[in-house]
Amino acid sequence: MARKMMSSLQGNVPELRVLFLLLLLLLPLRPISGGDGGGHDYHTALHLSILFFEGQRSGRLPPDQRLRWRHDSALHDGSTAGVDLTGGYYDAGDNVKFGFPMAFTTTMLSWSIIDFGRNMGPELKHAVRAVKWATDYLLKATVIPGVVFVQVGDALSDHNCWERPEDMDTLRTAYKIDTSHPGSDVAGETAAALAAASIVFRSRDPQYSRLLLNRAIRVFEFADRHRGAYSSSLYRAVCPFYCDVNGYQDELLWAAAWLHKASRRRIYREYIMRNEVVLHAGDTINEFGWDNKHAGINVLLSKEVLMGKADYFGSFKQNADEFICSLLPGISHPQVQYSPGGLIFKAGGSNMQHVTSLSFLLLAYSNYLSHANKFVPCGGKSASPALLKQLAKRQVNYILGDNPLRMSYMVGYGARYPQRIHHRASSLPSVQAHPARIGCKAGSRYFLSPNPNPNLLVGAVVGGPNVTDAFPDSRPFFQESEPTTYINAPLVGLLAFFSAHP
């Protein structure tokens, strides 16, 4: 029910808060959860963050499903359109499959593995399976040339009910974009997801990798040739839930960047250079999420510049440097705020999506800078790779319990964490505990109950506290209490790195 539209913040950080945040960076990290070396147990947090995705699965669950309170659901998705659209992920606490955030989740899970898979240890195989659960679905959604199925489920009827996915009886309408009803944003993100995943599977399953890359190429060509925003074509279905408020241009560049990385074909390098200005590569540099890819594009392409392989992408590195500077406490951008406790805060729902996505970019860029032995110039100051890592680690530690409430915002991690998350399957009795069907409105008493959720959706990171670090542990406060797949996806990479470099 919580829709997570990207939105700009207004107002500068007060001078005293700037000094306070800079002081925070200089203080030693304080242990909360008794992890390795007295700090956080990043290994456990990584395990849980990946396990969360099994709780979001739609379709027929495999024999190795580890969250046993979940069961098969939505087994006829796509049948009304004559296609098989079973599988994939529910994006958040509802029972709709939204293709735009699902594709972004897939891209970020893949990027987490590409950059930090070597730090995942035994969790790597589970992270790869999490990607494949998504890509198997995205392949089904793009099987017809010139068509991408971008949503299954009518959001209005779904949000009018509080029921388990296993009991779902709301409309499972399949929504698509095509040549007459374009959606370059969602198609571009889908192409990016397939291309990024093709890198993940390149050595693990070459045949599957080639299938993903070939499909990514085809979907990108469709997205580029038939331009338009999908919320113009499907407004009643996707708005106000996952409206494209940022335009589709960034997704075209984002897809081209991932296709360039996955295929090494010159055509994509030339596309990026030819369209850099036309597609506004330098716009809104301090945003990154399911609807805005600008900062991600700049960081991704900067790696090649820093490796000395692509001076022609130099302007993207300049944009990436500006993005980094915009996040630094003390010289931060007016659209970036920090809470008194030190949490990145941007207006709009589900703030943790900004925290994990922006922190991922800080960490990734820090690694690229380290390899090149470079710093980021920020006016009269410079930001070292170590400082960027410290900033990212501060955000991760805030999530895990280093915050004014001394509360972990990851379910199942630490001694104190959210008990009443806005999530249908978690808040209703499982099929095992209550085999009889629970109807659309019969679930309302569970939604309104003050009792903790009966099923632990371990690893779920909720939308998080507000700008004053306050958190109502209550289902109706969906912006704070609802988890999403795209909060967790970048966090997987962050936790992998810090589990190896605590």
Coordinates of C-alpha atoms in Angstrom, one line a residue:
M1 CA 0.0 0.0 0.0
A2 CA 2.9 2.3 0.6
R3 CA 3.9 3.8 -2.8
K4 CA 7.4 5.1 -2.8
M5 CA 7.5 8.1 -5.2
M6 CA 10.9 9.9 -5.6
S7 CA 10.6 13.4 -4.2
S8 CA 13.0 16.3 -3.6
L9 CA 13.6 17.7 -0.2
Q10 CA 13.6 21.4 0.6
G11 CA 15.7 23.3 3.1
N12 CA 19.3 23.3 4.1
V13 CA 20.8 21.3 7.0
P14 CA 21.2 23.6 10.0
E15 CA 24.8 24.5 10.8
L16 CA 24.8 22.8 14.2
R17 CA 23.5 19.6 12.7
V18 CA 26.3 19.7 10.1
L19 CA 28.8 19.9 13.0
F20 CA 27.1 17.1 14.8
L21 CA 27.1 14.8 11.8
L22 CA 30.8 15.5 11.1
L23 CA 31.5 14.6 14.7
L24 CA 29.6 11.4 14.3
L25 CA 31.8 10.4 11.5
L26 CA 34.9 10.8 13.7
L27 CA 33.6 8.8 16.6
P28 CA 34.3 5.0 16.8
L29 CA 31.5 2.7 15.9
R30 CA 29.6 1.4 18.9
P31 CA 28.6 -2.3 19.0
I32 CA 24.9 -3.1 19.4
S33 CA 24.5 -6.8 18.4
G34 CA 27.6 -8.5 19.5
G35 CA 28.9 -9.4 16.0
D36 CA 32.4 -10.3 14.9
G37 CA 35.0 -8.2 16.7
G38 CA 32.4 -6.7 19.0
G39 CA 30.6 -4.9 16.1
H40 CA 27.6 -5.9 14.0
D41 CA 27.2 -9.4 12.7
Y42 CA 27.1 -8.5 9.0
H43 CA 27.3 -12.2 8.0
T44 CA 23.9 -12.8 9.8
A45 CA 22.4 -9.6 8.4
L46 CA 23.5 -10.7 4.9
H47 CA 22.0 -14.1 5.3
L48 CA 18.7 -12.6 6.5
S49 CA 18.6 -9.9 3.8
I50 CA 18.7 -12.5 1.0
L51 CA 16.3 -14.9 2.8
F52 CA 13.7 -12.1 2.8
F53 CA 13.3 -12.5 -1.0
E54 CA 11.9 -16.0 -0.4
G55 CA 9.1 -14.4 1.6
Q56 CA 8.2 -12.2 -1.4
R57 CA 8.0 -15.1 -3.9
S58 CA 4.9 -15.5 -6.1
G59 CA 4.0 -18.6 -7.9
R60 CA 4.8 -22.3 -7.1
L61 CA 7.4 -22.5 -4.4
P62 CA 10.3 -24.8 -4.9
P63 CA 11.2 -27.8 -2.6
D64 CA 14.1 -25.8 -1.1
Q65 CA 11.9 -22.9 0.0
R66 CA 13.3 -22.0 3.4
L67 CA 10.5 -19.7 4.7
R68 CA 8.1 -22.5 5.2
W69 CA 5.1 -20.4 6.3
R70 CA 4.7 -19.2 2.7
H71 CA 2.9 -21.4 0.2
D72 CA 2.0 -21.4 -3.5
S73 CA 0.1 -18.3 -4.7
A74 CA -1.1 -16.7 -7.9
L75 CA -0.8 -19.9 -10.0
H76 CA -3.0 -18.6 -12.8
D77 CA -1.3 -15.2 -13.4
G78 CA -1.3 -14.3 -17.1
S79 CA -4.1 -16.8 -18.0
T80 CA -6.6 -14.0 -18.9
A81 CA -4.0 -12.8 -21.4
G82 CA -3.1 -16.2 -22.7
V83 CA 0.4 -16.2 -21.3
D84 CA 2.2 -17.7 -18.3
L85 CA 3.1 -14.9 -15.9
T86 CA 3.5 -17.0 -12.8
G87 CA 6.5 -16.4 -10.5
G88 CA 8.4 -13.2 -9.8
Y89 CA 8.1 -11.2 -6.6
Y90 CA 5.5 -9.2 -4.8
D91 CA 7.2 -5.8 -4.5
A92 CA 6.2 -5.0 -0.9
G93 CA 3.4 -5.8 1.6
D94 CA 0.7 -6.2 -1.0
N95 CA -0.1 -8.9 -3.5
V96 CA 0.5 -7.1 -6.8
K97 CA 3.5 -7.8 -9.1
F98 CA 4.7 -4.4 -10.3
G99 CA 7.2 -4.8 -13.1
F100 CA 9.0 -1.5 -12.8
P101 CA 10.3 -2.0 -9.2
M102 CA 10.8 -5.7 -9.8
A103 CA 13.1 -5.0 -12.6
F104 CA 15.1 -2.4 -10.6
T105 CA 15.3 -4.9 -7.8
T106 CA 16.8 -7.4 -10.2
T107 CA 19.3 -4.9 -11.5
M108 CA 20.5 -4.0 -8.0
L109 CA 20.7 -7.7 -6.9
S110 CA 22.8 -8.4 -10.0
W111 CA 25.0 -5.4 -9.4
S112 CA 25.4 -6.5 -5.7
I113 CA 26.7 -9.8 -7.0
I114 CA 28.9 -8.4 -9.8
D115 CA 30.7 -6.0 -7.4
F116 CA 30.5 -7.9 -4.1
G117 CA 29.7 -11.5 -4.8
R118 CA 33.3 -12.5 -3.9
N119 CA 32.5 -11.3 -0.3
M120 CA 29.2 -13.3 0.0
G121 CA 30.7 -16.7 0.9
P122 CA 28.0 -19.4 1.2
E123 CA 25.3 -16.8 0.7
L124 CA 26.3 -16.2 -2.9
K125 CA 24.4 -19.2 -4.2
H126 CA 21.2 -17.9 -2.5
A127 CA 21.8 -14.4 -4.0
V128 CA 22.1 -15.9 -7.4
R129 CA 18.9 -17.9 -6.9
A130 CA 17.1 -14.7 -5.9
V131 CA 18.2 -13.1 -9.2
K132 CA 17.0 -16.1 -11.2
W133 CA 13.6 -16.1 -9.5
A134 CA 13.2 -12.6 -11.0
T135 CA 14.8 -13.2 -14.4
D136 CA 12.7 -16.3 -15.0
Y137 CA 9.7 -14.1 -14.6
L138 CA 11.1 -11.2 -16.7
L139 CA 11.8 -13.7 -19.5
K140 CA 8.1 -14.7 -19.4
A141 CA 7.0 -11.1 -19.4
T142 CA 9.0 -10.3 -22.5
V143 CA 8.5 -13.5 -24.5
I144 CA 6.3 -11.8 -27.2
P145 CA 8.4 -9.4 -29.4
G146 CA 7.2 -5.8 -29.1
V147 CA 5.3 -6.5 -25.8
V148 CA 6.3 -6.3 -22.2
F149 CA 3.9 -7.4 -19.5
V150 CA 4.5 -4.8 -16.7
Q151 CA 2.0 -5.6 -14.0
V152 CA -0.2 -8.5 -12.7
G153 CA -3.0 -7.6 -10.4
D154 CA -5.4 -4.7 -10.1
A155 CA -3.8 -2.5 -7.4
L156 CA -7.1 -0.8 -6.4
S157 CA -8.9 -4.1 -5.7
D158 CA -5.8 -5.5 -4.0
H159 CA -5.5 -2.6 -1.7
N160 CA -9.1 -2.8 -0.8
C161 CA -8.4 -6.2 0.8
W162 CA -6.1 -7.5 3.5
E163 CA -5.6 -11.1 2.6
R164 CA -2.9 -13.7 2.2
P165 CA -1.4 -14.2 -1.3
E166 CA -2.4 -17.9 -0.9
D167 CA -6.1 -16.8 -0.6
M168 CA -6.0 -14.0 -3.2
D169 CA -9.3 -13.6 -5.1
T170 CA -8.8 -10.0 -6.3
L171 CA -8.5 -9.2 -10.0
R172 CA -5.3 -10.5 -11.5
T173 CA -5.4 -8.4 -14.6
A174 CA -2.2 -8.5 -16.8
Y175 CA -1.1 -5.1 -18.0
K176 CA 1.2 -4.7 -20.9
I177 CA 3.0 -2.1 -23.0
D178 CA 3.4 -2.5 -26.7
T179 CA 4.2 -0.5 -29.9
S180 CA 0.9 1.4 -29.6
H181 CA 1.2 1.9 -25.9
P182 CA 4.9 2.5 -25.1
G183 CA 6.7 2.4 -21.8
S184 CA 10.4 3.1 -22.4
D185 CA 10.9 3.5 -18.6
V186 CA 9.8 0.1 -17.5
A187 CA 11.1 -1.6 -20.7
G188 CA 14.4 0.1 -20.3
E189 CA 14.7 -1.0 -16.7
T190 CA 13.7 -4.5 -17.7
A191 CA 16.5 -4.5 -20.4
A192 CA 18.9 -3.3 -17.8
A193 CA 17.9 -6.1 -15.4
L194 CA 18.3 -8.8 -18.0
A195 CA 21.7 -7.4 -19.2
A196 CA 23.0 -7.1 -15.6
A197 CA 21.8 -10.6 -14.8
S198 CA 23.5 -11.9 -17.9
I199 CA 26.8 -10.9 -16.3
V200 CA 25.9 -12.8 -13.1
F201 CA 25.3 -16.0 -15.1
R202 CA 28.1 -15.6 -17.7
S203 CA 30.3 -18.2 -16.1
R204 CA 27.7 -20.1 -14.1
D205 CA 25.3 -20.9 -16.9
P206 CA 26.5 -19.5 -20.3
Q207 CA 23.4 -20.6 -22.2
Y208 CA 21.1 -18.9 -19.8
S209 CA 23.4 -15.8 -19.8
R210 CA 23.1 -15.6 -23.6
L211 CA 19.3 -15.9 -23.5
L212 CA 19.2 -13.0 -21.0
L213 CA 21.5 -10.8 -23.0
N214 CA 19.7 -11.5 -26.3
R215 CA 16.4 -10.7 -24.7
A216 CA 17.8 -7.5 -23.1
I217 CA 19.0 -6.4 -26.6
R218 CA 15.5 -6.9 -28.1
V219 CA 13.7 -5.3 -25.2
F220 CA 16.0 -2.2 -25.3
E221 CA 15.5 -1.8 -29.1
F222 CA 11.7 -1.8 -28.4
A223 CA 12.1 0.7 -25.6
D224 CA 14.2 3.0 -27.7
R225 CA 12.2 2.8 -30.9
H226 CA 8.8 3.3 -29.3
R227 CA 9.4 6.0 -26.8
G228 CA 7.0 7.1 -24.0
A229 CA 6.3 6.8 -20.3
Y230 CA 4.3 3.8 -19.2
S231 CA 2.2 5.8 -16.8
S232 CA 0.9 7.7 -19.8
S233 CA -0.2 4.4 -21.4
L234 CA -1.4 2.7 -18.2
Y235 CA -2.2 5.6 -15.9
R236 CA -5.2 4.0 -14.2
A237 CA -3.3 0.8 -13.4
V238 CA 0.1 2.1 -12.3
C239 CA -0.6 5.5 -10.7
P240 CA -0.3 6.7 -8.0
F241 CA 1.5 3.5 -7.1
Y242 CA 4.5 3.4 -9.4
C243 CA 4.0 6.4 -11.6
D244 CA 7.0 7.5 -13.7
V245 CA 7.4 11.0 -12.4
N246 CA 11.0 11.3 -13.6
G247 CA 10.6 10.6 -17.3
Y248 CA 11.8 7.6 -19.3
Q249 CA 15.1 9.1 -20.6
D250 CA 17.2 7.9 -17.8
E251 CA 16.1 4.3 -18.2
L252 CA 17.2 4.4 -21.8
L253 CA 20.7 5.5 -20.8
W254 CA 20.7 3.1 -17.8
A255 CA 19.8 0.2 -20.1
A256 CA 22.4 1.2 -22.7
A257 CA 25.1 1.4 -19.9
W258 CA 24.3 -2.1 -18.7
L259 CA 24.2 -3.5 -22.3
H260 CA 27.6 -1.8 -22.9
K261 CA 28.9 -3.5 -19.8
A262 CA 27.4 -6.9 -20.6
S263 CA 28.1 -7.0 -24.4
R264 CA 31.1 -4.7 -24.9
R265 CA 29.5 -3.7 -28.2
R266 CA 30.5 -0.4 -29.6
I267 CA 26.9 0.4 -30.6
Y268 CA 26.0 1.0 -26.9
R269 CA 29.0 3.2 -26.2
E270 CA 28.1 5.3 -29.2
Y271 CA 24.5 5.4 -28.1
I272 CA 25.4 6.7 -24.7
M273 CA 27.8 9.4 -26.1
R274 CA 25.3 10.4 -28.8
N275 CA 22.4 10.7 -26.3
E276 CA 24.1 11.9 -23.2
V277 CA 22.8 15.5 -23.6
V278 CA 19.5 14.5 -25.3
L279 CA 18.6 12.1 -22.5
H280 CA 19.7 14.5 -19.7
A281 CA 22.5 12.4 -18.2
G282 CA 23.5 15.2 -15.8
D283 CA 20.0 15.9 -14.4
T284 CA 19.0 15.3 -10.7
I285 CA 22.4 13.8 -9.9
N286 CA 21.6 13.1 -6.3
E287 CA 18.7 10.7 -6.9
F288 CA 18.8 6.9 -7.4
G289 CA 16.0 4.5 -7.1
W290 CA 13.3 2.6 -9.1
D291 CA 12.2 5.8 -10.8
N292 CA 15.4 7.7 -11.2
K293 CA 18.7 6.2 -12.4
H294 CA 20.8 9.3 -12.9
A295 CA 23.3 8.8 -10.1
G296 CA 23.5 5.1 -10.9
I297 CA 24.3 5.7 -14.6
N298 CA 27.1 8.1 -13.6
V299 CA 28.7 5.8 -11.1
L300 CA 28.4 2.8 -13.3
L301 CA 30.1 4.5 -16.3
S302 CA 32.7 6.2 -14.1
K303 CA 34.3 2.8 -13.3
E304 CA 35.6 2.6 -16.8
V305 CA 37.0 6.1 -16.6
L306 CA 38.8 5.3 -13.3
M307 CA 40.1 2.1 -14.7
G308 CA 41.7 4.1 -17.5
K309 CA 39.6 2.4 -20.2
A310 CA 37.1 5.0 -21.3
D311 CA 38.1 8.6 -21.2
Y312 CA 35.2 9.4 -23.5
F313 CA 32.9 8.9 -20.5
G314 CA 34.7 11.6 -18.6
S315 CA 31.6 13.8 -18.2
F316 CA 29.9 10.9 -16.4
K317 CA 32.7 10.8 -13.9
Q318 CA 32.3 14.6 -13.3
N319 CA 28.6 14.0 -12.6
A320 CA 29.4 11.1 -10.3
D321 CA 31.9 13.3 -8.4
E322 CA 29.2 16.0 -8.0
F323 CA 26.8 13.3 -6.7
I324 CA 29.3 12.2 -4.1
C325 CA 29.8 15.8 -3.0
S326 CA 26.0 16.3 -2.7
L327 CA 25.9 13.6 0.0
L328 CA 28.7 14.7 2.2
P329 CA 27.6 16.1 5.6
G330 CA 28.9 19.7 5.8
I331 CA 28.8 20.4 2.1
S332 CA 25.7 18.5 1.3
H333 CA 23.1 19.4 -1.4
P334 CA 19.9 21.2 -0.3
Q335 CA 17.9 18.1 -1.4
V336 CA 19.8 15.8 0.9
Q337 CA 18.9 15.9 4.6
Y338 CA 20.2 13.9 7.6
S339 CA 18.1 13.1 10.6
P340 CA 19.5 14.1 14.1
G341 CA 20.7 10.5 14.4
G342 CA 22.6 10.6 11.1
L343 CA 20.2 8.8 8.7
I344 CA 20.0 10.1 5.1
F345 CA 16.5 11.3 4.6
K346 CA 14.6 12.3 1.4
A347 CA 10.9 13.2 1.4
G348 CA 8.3 10.8 0.1
G349 CA 7.4 7.3 1.3
S350 CA 9.7 4.4 2.3
N351 CA 12.8 6.4 3.1
M352 CA 15.1 3.4 3.5
Q353 CA 15.0 2.9 -0.3
H354 CA 17.1 6.1 -0.6
V355 CA 19.3 5.1 2.3
T356 CA 20.3 1.7 0.8
S357 CA 20.5 2.8 -2.8
L358 CA 22.6 5.9 -2.2
S359 CA 24.8 4.0 0.3
F360 CA 25.4 1.3 -2.3
L361 CA 26.6 3.9 -4.8
L362 CA 28.9 5.5 -2.2
L363 CA 30.5 2.1 -1.5
A364 CA 30.7 1.1 -5.2
Y365 CA 32.3 4.4 -6.1
S366 CA 34.7 4.2 -3.2
N367 CA 35.9 0.9 -4.5
Y368 CA 36.4 2.2 -8.0
L369 CA 38.3 5.2 -6.6
S370 CA 40.5 3.0 -4.4
H371 CA 41.6 0.9 -7.4
A372 CA 42.5 4.1 -9.3
N373 CA 44.1 5.7 -6.2
K374 CA 41.8 8.8 -6.6
F375 CA 39.9 11.2 -4.4
V376 CA 36.8 13.2 -5.1
P377 CA 37.3 17.0 -5.2
C378 CA 34.5 18.8 -3.4
G379 CA 35.2 22.5 -3.5
G380 CA 38.1 23.2 -1.2
K381 CA 37.9 19.8 0.3
S382 CA 38.4 16.2 -1.0
A383 CA 36.6 13.0 -0.2
S384 CA 38.7 9.9 0.1
P385 CA 37.5 6.4 -0.6
A386 CA 37.8 5.6 3.1
L387 CA 35.5 8.5 3.9
L388 CA 32.9 7.2 1.4
K389 CA 33.1 3.7 2.9
Q390 CA 32.6 5.2 6.4
L391 CA 29.6 7.2 5.2
A392 CA 28.0 4.0 3.7
K393 CA 28.8 2.0 6.8
R394 CA 27.2 4.6 9.1
Q395 CA 24.0 4.1 7.2
V396 CA 24.1 0.3 7.3
N397 CA 24.9 0.5 11.0
Y398 CA 21.9 2.8 11.6
I399 CA 19.7 0.3 9.9
L400 CA 21.1 -2.5 12.1
G401 CA 20.7 -0.7 15.4
D402 CA 23.1 2.3 15.8
N403 CA 20.3 4.8 16.1
P404 CA 18.6 6.9 18.8
L405 CA 15.9 4.2 19.3
R406 CA 18.6 1.4 19.5
M407 CA 16.3 -0.6 17.2
S408 CA 17.2 -2.7 14.2
Y409 CA 15.0 -1.9 11.2
M410 CA 15.7 -5.4 9.8
V411 CA 13.2 -7.9 11.0
G412 CA 14.8 -10.8 12.9
Y413 CA 18.2 -9.0 13.4
G414 CA 19.2 -7.9 16.9
A415 CA 17.3 -7.9 20.1
R416 CA 14.7 -5.3 19.1
Y417 CA 13.1 -4.9 15.6
P418 CA 9.7 -4.0 14.1
Q419 CA 7.0 -6.4 15.1
R420 CA 4.0 -5.1 13.2
I421 CA 5.2 -4.6 9.7
H422 CA 2.7 -3.6 7.0
H423 CA 2.8 -6.9 5.1
R424 CA -0.2 -9.1 4.4
A425 CA 1.4 -12.5 4.5
S426 CA 3.4 -11.8 7.6
S427 CA 0.5 -10.3 9.5
L428 CA -2.1 -13.0 8.8
P429 CA -2.0 -16.5 10.2
S430 CA -0.1 -18.9 7.8
V431 CA -2.0 -21.6 5.9
Q432 CA -0.4 -24.1 8.2
A433 CA -1.8 -22.4 11.3
H434 CA -5.2 -21.5 9.7
P435 CA -6.0 -23.7 6.8
A436 CA -9.4 -22.2 6.2
R437 CA -9.6 -19.3 3.8
I438 CA -9.5 -15.7 5.2
G439 CA -11.6 -13.5 3.0
C440 CA -10.9 -10.0 1.6
K441 CA -12.4 -8.1 4.6
A442 CA -11.9 -10.8 7.2
G443 CA -8.3 -9.9 7.3
S444 CA -9.0 -6.4 8.5
R445 CA -9.0 -7.4 12.2
Y446 CA -5.4 -8.7 11.8
F447 CA -4.4 -5.4 10.1
L448 CA -5.9 -3.4 13.0
S449 CA -4.7 -5.7 15.7
P450 CA -2.0 -4.4 18.2
N451 CA -0.5 -7.9 18.3
P452 CA 2.9 -8.7 16.7
N453 CA 2.8 -10.3 13.3
P454 CA 2.5 -14.1 13.6
N455 CA 5.0 -14.9 10.8
L456 CA 8.5 -13.5 10.9
L457 CA 9.5 -12.1 7.5
V458 CA 13.1 -12.3 8.5
G459 CA 15.5 -9.9 6.7
A460 CA 12.8 -7.5 5.7
V461 CA 13.9 -3.9 6.1
V462 CA 11.0 -1.5 6.6
G463 CA 10.5 2.0 5.3
G464 CA 12.1 3.3 8.5
P465 CA 11.9 6.2 10.9
N466 CA 10.9 9.8 9.9
V467 CA 13.2 12.8 9.7
T468 CA 13.3 13.1 13.6
D469 CA 14.3 9.4 14.0
A470 CA 10.8 8.5 15.3
F471 CA 9.3 5.1 14.3
P472 CA 5.7 4.0 14.9
D473 CA 5.8 0.2 14.9
S474 CA 2.3 0.0 13.5
R475 CA 0.8 -1.5 10.3
P476 CA -1.4 1.5 9.3
F477 CA 1.8 3.7 9.1
F478 CA 2.8 2.0 5.9
Q479 CA 5.4 4.5 4.8
E480 CA 7.4 3.6 7.9
S481 CA 6.4 0.0 8.4
E482 CA 6.3 -1.6 5.0
P483 CA 9.3 -3.5 3.5
T484 CA 10.1 -3.5 -0.2
T485 CA 12.3 -5.7 -2.4
Y486 CA 14.2 -2.6 -3.7
I487 CA 15.2 -1.6 -0.1
N488 CA 16.9 -4.9 0.3
A489 CA 18.5 -5.4 -3.1
P490 CA 21.2 -2.8 -2.7
L491 CA 21.6 -3.7 0.9
V492 CA 22.7 -7.2 -0.1
G493 CA 25.8 -5.7 -1.7
L494 CA 26.6 -3.4 1.2
L495 CA 26.3 -6.2 3.8
A496 CA 28.4 -8.5 1.7
F497 CA 31.3 -6.0 1.6
F498 CA 31.1 -5.2 5.3
S499 CA 30.9 -8.9 6.3
A500 CA 34.3 -9.3 4.6
H501 CA 35.7 -5.8 5.8
P502 CA 34.1 -5.2 9.2

